[in-house]
PDB file of C-alpha atoms in Angstrom:
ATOM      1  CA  UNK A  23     -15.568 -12.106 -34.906  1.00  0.00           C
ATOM      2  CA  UNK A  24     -12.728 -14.626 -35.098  1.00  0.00           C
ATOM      3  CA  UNK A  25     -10.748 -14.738 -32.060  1.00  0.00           C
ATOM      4  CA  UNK A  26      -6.359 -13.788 -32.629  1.00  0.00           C
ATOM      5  CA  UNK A  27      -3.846 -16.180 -31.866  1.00  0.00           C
ATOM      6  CA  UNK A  28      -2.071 -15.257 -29.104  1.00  0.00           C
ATOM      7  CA  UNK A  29       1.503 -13.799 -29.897  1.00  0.00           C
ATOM      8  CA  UNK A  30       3.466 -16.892 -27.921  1.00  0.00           C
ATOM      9  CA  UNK A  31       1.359 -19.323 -29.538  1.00  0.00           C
ATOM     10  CA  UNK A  32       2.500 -18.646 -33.074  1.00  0.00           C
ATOM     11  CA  UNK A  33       4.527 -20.135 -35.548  1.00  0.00           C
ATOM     12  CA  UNK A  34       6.537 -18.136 -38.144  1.00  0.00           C
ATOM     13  CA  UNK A  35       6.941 -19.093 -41.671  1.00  0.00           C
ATOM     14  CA  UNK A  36      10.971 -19.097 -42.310  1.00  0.00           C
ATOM     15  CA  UNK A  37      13.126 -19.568 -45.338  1.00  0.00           C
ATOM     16  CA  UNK A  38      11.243 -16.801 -47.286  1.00  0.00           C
ATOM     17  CA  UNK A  39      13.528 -16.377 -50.226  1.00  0.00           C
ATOM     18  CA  UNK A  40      15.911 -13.302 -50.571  1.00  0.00           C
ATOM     19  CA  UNK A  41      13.311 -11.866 -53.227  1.00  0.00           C
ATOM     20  CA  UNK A  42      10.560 -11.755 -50.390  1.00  0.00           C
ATOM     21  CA  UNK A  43      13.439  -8.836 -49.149  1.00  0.00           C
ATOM     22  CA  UNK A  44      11.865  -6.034 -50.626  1.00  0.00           C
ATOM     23  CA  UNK A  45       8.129  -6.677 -50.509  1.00  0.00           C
ATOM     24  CA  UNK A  46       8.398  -7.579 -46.525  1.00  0.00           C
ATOM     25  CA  UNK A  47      10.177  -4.365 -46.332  1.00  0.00           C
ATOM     26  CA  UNK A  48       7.469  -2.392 -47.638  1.00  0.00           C
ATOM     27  CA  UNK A  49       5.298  -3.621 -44.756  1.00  0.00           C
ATOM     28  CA  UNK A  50       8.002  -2.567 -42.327  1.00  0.00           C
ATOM     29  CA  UNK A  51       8.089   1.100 -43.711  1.00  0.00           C
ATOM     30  CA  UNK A  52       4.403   1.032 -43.868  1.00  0.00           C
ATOM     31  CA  UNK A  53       3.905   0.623 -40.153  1.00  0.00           C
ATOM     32  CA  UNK A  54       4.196   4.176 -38.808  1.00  0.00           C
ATOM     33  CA  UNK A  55       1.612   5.441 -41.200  1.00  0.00           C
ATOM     34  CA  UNK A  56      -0.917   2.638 -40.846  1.00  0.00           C
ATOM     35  CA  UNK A  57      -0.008   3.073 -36.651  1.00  0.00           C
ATOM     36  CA  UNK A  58      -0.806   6.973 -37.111  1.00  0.00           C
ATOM     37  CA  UNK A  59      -3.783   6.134 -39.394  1.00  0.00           C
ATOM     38  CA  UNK A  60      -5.514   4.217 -36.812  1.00  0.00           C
ATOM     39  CA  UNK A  61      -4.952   6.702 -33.516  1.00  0.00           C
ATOM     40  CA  UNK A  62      -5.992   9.339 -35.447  1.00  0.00           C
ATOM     41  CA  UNK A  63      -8.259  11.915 -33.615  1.00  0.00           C
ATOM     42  CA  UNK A  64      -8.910   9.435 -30.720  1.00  0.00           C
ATOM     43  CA  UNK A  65      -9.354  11.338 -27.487  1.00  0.00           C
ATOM     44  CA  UNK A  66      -6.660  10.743 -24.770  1.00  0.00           C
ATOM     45  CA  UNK A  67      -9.300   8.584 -22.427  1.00  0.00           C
ATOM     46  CA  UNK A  68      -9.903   6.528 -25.889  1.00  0.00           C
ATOM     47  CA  UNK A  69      -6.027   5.806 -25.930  1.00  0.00           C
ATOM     48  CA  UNK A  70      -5.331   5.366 -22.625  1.00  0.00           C
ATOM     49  CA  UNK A  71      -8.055   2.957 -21.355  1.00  0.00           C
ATOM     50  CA  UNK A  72      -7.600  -0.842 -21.029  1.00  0.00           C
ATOM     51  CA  UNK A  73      -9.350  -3.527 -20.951  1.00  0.00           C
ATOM     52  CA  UNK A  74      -9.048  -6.171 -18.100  1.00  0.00           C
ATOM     53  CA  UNK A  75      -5.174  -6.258 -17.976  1.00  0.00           C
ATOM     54  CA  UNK A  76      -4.733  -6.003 -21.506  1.00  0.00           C
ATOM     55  CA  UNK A  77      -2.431  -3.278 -22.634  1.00  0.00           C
ATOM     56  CA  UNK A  78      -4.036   0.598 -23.567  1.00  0.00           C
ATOM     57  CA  UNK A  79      -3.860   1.524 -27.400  1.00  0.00           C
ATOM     58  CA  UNK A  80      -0.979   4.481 -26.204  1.00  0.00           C
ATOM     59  CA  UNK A  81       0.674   1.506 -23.973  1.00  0.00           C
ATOM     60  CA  UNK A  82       0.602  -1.016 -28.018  1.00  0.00           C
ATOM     61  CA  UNK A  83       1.947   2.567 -29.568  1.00  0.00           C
ATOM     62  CA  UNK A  84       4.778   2.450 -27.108  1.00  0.00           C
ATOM     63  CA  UNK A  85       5.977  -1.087 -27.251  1.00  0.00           C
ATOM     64  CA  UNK A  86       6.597  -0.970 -31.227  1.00  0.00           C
ATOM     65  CA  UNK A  87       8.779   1.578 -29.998  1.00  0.00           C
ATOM     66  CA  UNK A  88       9.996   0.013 -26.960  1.00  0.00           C
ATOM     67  CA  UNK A  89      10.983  -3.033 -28.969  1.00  0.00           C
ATOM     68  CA  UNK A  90      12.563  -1.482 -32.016  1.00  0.00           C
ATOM     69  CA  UNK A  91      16.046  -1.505 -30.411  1.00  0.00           C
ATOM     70  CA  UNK A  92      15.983  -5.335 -30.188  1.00  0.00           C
ATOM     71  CA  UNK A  93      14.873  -5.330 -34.097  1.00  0.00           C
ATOM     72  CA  UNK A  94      18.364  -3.198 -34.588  1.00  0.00           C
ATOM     73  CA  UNK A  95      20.090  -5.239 -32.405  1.00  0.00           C
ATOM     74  CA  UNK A  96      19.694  -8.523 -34.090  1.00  0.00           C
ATOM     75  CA  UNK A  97      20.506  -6.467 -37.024  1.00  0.00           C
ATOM     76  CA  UNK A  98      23.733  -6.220 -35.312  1.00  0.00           C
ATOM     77  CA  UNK A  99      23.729  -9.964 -34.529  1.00  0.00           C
ATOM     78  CA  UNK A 100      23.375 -10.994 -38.181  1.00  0.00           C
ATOM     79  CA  UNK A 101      25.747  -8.587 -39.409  1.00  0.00           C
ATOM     80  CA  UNK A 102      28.259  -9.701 -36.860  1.00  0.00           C
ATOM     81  CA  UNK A 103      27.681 -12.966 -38.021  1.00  0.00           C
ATOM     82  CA  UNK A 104      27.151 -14.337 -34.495  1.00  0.00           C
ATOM     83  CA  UNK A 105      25.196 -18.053 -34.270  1.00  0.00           C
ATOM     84  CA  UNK A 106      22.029 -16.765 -31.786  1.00  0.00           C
ATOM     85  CA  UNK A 107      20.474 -14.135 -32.154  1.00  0.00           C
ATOM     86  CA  UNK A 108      20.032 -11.557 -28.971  1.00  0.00           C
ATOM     87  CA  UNK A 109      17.098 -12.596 -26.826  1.00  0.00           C
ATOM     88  CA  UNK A 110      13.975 -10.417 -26.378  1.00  0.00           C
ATOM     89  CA  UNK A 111      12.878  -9.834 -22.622  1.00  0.00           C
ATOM     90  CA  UNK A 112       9.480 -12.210 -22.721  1.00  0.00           C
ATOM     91  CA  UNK A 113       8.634 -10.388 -19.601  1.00  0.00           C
ATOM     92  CA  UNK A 114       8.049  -6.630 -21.531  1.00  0.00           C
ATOM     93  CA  UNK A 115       9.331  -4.849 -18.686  1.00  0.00           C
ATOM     94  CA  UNK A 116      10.357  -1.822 -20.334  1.00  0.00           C
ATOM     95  CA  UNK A 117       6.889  -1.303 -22.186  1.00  0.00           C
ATOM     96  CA  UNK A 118       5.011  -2.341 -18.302  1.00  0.00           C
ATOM     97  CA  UNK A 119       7.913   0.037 -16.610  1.00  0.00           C
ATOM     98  CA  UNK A 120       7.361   2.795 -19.480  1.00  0.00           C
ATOM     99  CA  UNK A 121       4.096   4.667 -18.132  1.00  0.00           C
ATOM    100  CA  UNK A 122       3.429   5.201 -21.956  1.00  0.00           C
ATOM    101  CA  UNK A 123       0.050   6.324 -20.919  1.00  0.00           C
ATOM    102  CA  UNK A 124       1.717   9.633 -19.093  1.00  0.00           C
ATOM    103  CA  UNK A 125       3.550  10.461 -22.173  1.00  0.00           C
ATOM    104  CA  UNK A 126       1.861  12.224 -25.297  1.00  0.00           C
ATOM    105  CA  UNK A 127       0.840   9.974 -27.959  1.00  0.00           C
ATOM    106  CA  UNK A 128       2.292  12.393 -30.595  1.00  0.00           C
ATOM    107  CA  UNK A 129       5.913  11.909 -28.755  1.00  0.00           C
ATOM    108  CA  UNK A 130       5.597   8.076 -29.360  1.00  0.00           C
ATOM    109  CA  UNK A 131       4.703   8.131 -32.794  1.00  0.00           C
ATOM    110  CA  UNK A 132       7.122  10.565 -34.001  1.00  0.00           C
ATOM    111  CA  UNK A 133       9.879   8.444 -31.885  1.00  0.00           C
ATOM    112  CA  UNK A 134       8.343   5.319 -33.296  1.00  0.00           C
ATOM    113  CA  UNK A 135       8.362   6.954 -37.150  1.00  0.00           C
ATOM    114  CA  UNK A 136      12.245   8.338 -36.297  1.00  0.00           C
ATOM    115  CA  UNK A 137      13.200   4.766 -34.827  1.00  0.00           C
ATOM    116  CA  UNK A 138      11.702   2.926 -37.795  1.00  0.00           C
ATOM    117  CA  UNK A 139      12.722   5.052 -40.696  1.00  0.00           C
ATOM    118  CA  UNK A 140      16.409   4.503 -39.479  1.00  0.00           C
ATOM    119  CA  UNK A 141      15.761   0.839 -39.334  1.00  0.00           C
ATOM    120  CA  UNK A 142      14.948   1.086 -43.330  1.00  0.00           C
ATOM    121  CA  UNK A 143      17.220   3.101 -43.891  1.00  0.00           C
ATOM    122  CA  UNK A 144      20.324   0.861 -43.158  1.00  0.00           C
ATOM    123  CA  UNK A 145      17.897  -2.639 -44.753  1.00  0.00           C
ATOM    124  CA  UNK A 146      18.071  -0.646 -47.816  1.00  0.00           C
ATOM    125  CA  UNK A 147      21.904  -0.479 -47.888  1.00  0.00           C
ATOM    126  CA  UNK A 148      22.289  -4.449 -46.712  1.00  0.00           C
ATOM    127  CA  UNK A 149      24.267  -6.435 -49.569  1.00  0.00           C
ATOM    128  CA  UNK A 150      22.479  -9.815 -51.083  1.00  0.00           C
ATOM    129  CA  UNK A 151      25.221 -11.922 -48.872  1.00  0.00           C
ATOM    130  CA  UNK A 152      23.779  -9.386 -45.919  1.00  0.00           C
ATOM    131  CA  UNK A 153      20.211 -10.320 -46.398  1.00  0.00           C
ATOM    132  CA  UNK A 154      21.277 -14.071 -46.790  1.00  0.00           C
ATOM    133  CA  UNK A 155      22.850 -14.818 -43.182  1.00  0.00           C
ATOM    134  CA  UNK A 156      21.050 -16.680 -40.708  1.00  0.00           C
ATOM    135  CA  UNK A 157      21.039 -17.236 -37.094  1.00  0.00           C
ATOM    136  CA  UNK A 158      19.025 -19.091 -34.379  1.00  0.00           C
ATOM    137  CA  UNK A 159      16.039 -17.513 -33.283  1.00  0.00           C
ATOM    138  CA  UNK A 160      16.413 -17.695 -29.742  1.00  0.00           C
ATOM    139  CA  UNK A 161      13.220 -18.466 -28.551  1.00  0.00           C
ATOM    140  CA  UNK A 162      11.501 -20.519 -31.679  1.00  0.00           C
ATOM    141  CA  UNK A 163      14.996 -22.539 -31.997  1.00  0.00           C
ATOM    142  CA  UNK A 164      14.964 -21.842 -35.716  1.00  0.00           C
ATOM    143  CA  UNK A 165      17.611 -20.124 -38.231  1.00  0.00           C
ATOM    144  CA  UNK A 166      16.739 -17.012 -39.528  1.00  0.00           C
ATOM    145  CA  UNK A 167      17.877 -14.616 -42.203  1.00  0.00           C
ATOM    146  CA  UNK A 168      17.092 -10.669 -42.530  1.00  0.00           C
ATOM    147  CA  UNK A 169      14.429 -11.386 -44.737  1.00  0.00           C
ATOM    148  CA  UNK A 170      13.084 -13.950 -41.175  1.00  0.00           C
ATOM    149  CA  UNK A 171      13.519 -11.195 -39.229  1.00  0.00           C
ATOM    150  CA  UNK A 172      11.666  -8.761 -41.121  1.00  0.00           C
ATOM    151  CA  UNK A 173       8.773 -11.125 -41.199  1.00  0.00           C
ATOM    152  CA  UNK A 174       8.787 -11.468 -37.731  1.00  0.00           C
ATOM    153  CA  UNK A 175       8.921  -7.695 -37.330  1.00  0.00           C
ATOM    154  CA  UNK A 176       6.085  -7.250 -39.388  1.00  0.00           C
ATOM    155  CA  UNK A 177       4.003  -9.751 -38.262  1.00  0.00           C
ATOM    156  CA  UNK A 178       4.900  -8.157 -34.778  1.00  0.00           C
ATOM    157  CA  UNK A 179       3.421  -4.844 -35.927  1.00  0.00           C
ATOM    158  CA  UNK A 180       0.014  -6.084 -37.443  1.00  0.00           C
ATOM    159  CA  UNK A 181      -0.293  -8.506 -33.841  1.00  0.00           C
ATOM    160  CA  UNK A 182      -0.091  -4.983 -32.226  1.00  0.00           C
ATOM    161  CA  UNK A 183      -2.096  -2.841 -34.749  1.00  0.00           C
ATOM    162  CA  UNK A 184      -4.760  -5.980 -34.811  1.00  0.00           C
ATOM    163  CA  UNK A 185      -4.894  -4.970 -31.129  1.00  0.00           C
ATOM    164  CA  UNK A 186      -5.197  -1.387 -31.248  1.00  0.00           C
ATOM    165  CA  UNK A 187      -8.028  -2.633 -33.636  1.00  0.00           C
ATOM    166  CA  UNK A 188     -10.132  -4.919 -31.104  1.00  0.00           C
ATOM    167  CA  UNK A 189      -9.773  -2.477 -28.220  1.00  0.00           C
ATOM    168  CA  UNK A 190     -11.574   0.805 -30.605  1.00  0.00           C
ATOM    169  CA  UNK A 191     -14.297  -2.093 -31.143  1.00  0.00           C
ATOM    170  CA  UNK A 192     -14.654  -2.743 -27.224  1.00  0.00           C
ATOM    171  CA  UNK A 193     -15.131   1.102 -26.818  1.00  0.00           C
ATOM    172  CA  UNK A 194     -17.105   1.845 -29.817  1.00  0.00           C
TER     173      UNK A 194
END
């Protein structure tokens, strides 16, 4: 099989038009089902083994959730219209710090579905000239608008649920 880019390594595609707004949405609202989908019936050894140093399926579960309130945040930062967007910790110490493989995975997806659905919830009530603002990425050094973000997001998600993906393979 192909081998997957690793997360720091990528480029994001930018300046999506505001009429990408609804479609990238969709993937965004999609997440918690396809996450749910996929850990499914797994036994709690299947979702809380790793591989090497790599990150348990529970321990990917957990930092969607970790990292949703940075998502709302720069929310916040575009809606403030502030120039820089809020930085993410490149470290992941709350998701290493989290001992997401103590807690139930049940818990973390229902948090993860809660945390999410209120995320939609206020995109779906942001005005065109909402959707339109930009600000500098922080870490690529590029401008981007809600519908940027909401790329990013989701292209976040599918890095993670690609993941969850390779480690059932390992185990199978």
């Amino acid at each position: 099989m192909v081998s997957r880019r690793r997360w720091f390594d990528r480029q994001f595609e930018r300046g999506l038009p505001p009429e990408a707004f609804t479609d990238v949405l969709e993937r965004i609202r999609g997440t918690p089902s396809r996450l749910e989908e996929r850990v499914r019936d797994l036994t709690v050894e299947s979702l809380t083994r790793r591989l090497g140093e790599r990150w348990s399926i529970q321990e990917n579960v957990g930092h969607l959730l970790d990292l949703e309130p940075l998502w709302s945040g720069r929310l916040d930062d575009l809606g403030a219209g502030l120039d820089e967007l809020r930085p993410a910790d490149l470290e992941n110490r709350k998701t290493h710090e989290a001992e997401h493989n103590q807690r139930d995975v049940a818990e973390l997806l229902v948090e993860f579905r809660t945390a999410r659905l209120s995320t939609v919830l206020r995109l779906e009530t942001l005005s065109d000239e909402q959707v339109r603002r930009t600000a500098l990425h922080p870490r690529l050094q590029r401008p981007m608008s809600v519908v940027d973000l909401l790329f990013f997001v989701a292209e976040h998600d599918d890095h993670h649920l690609s993941q969850i993906s390779e480690l059932l393979r390992a185990f199978a």
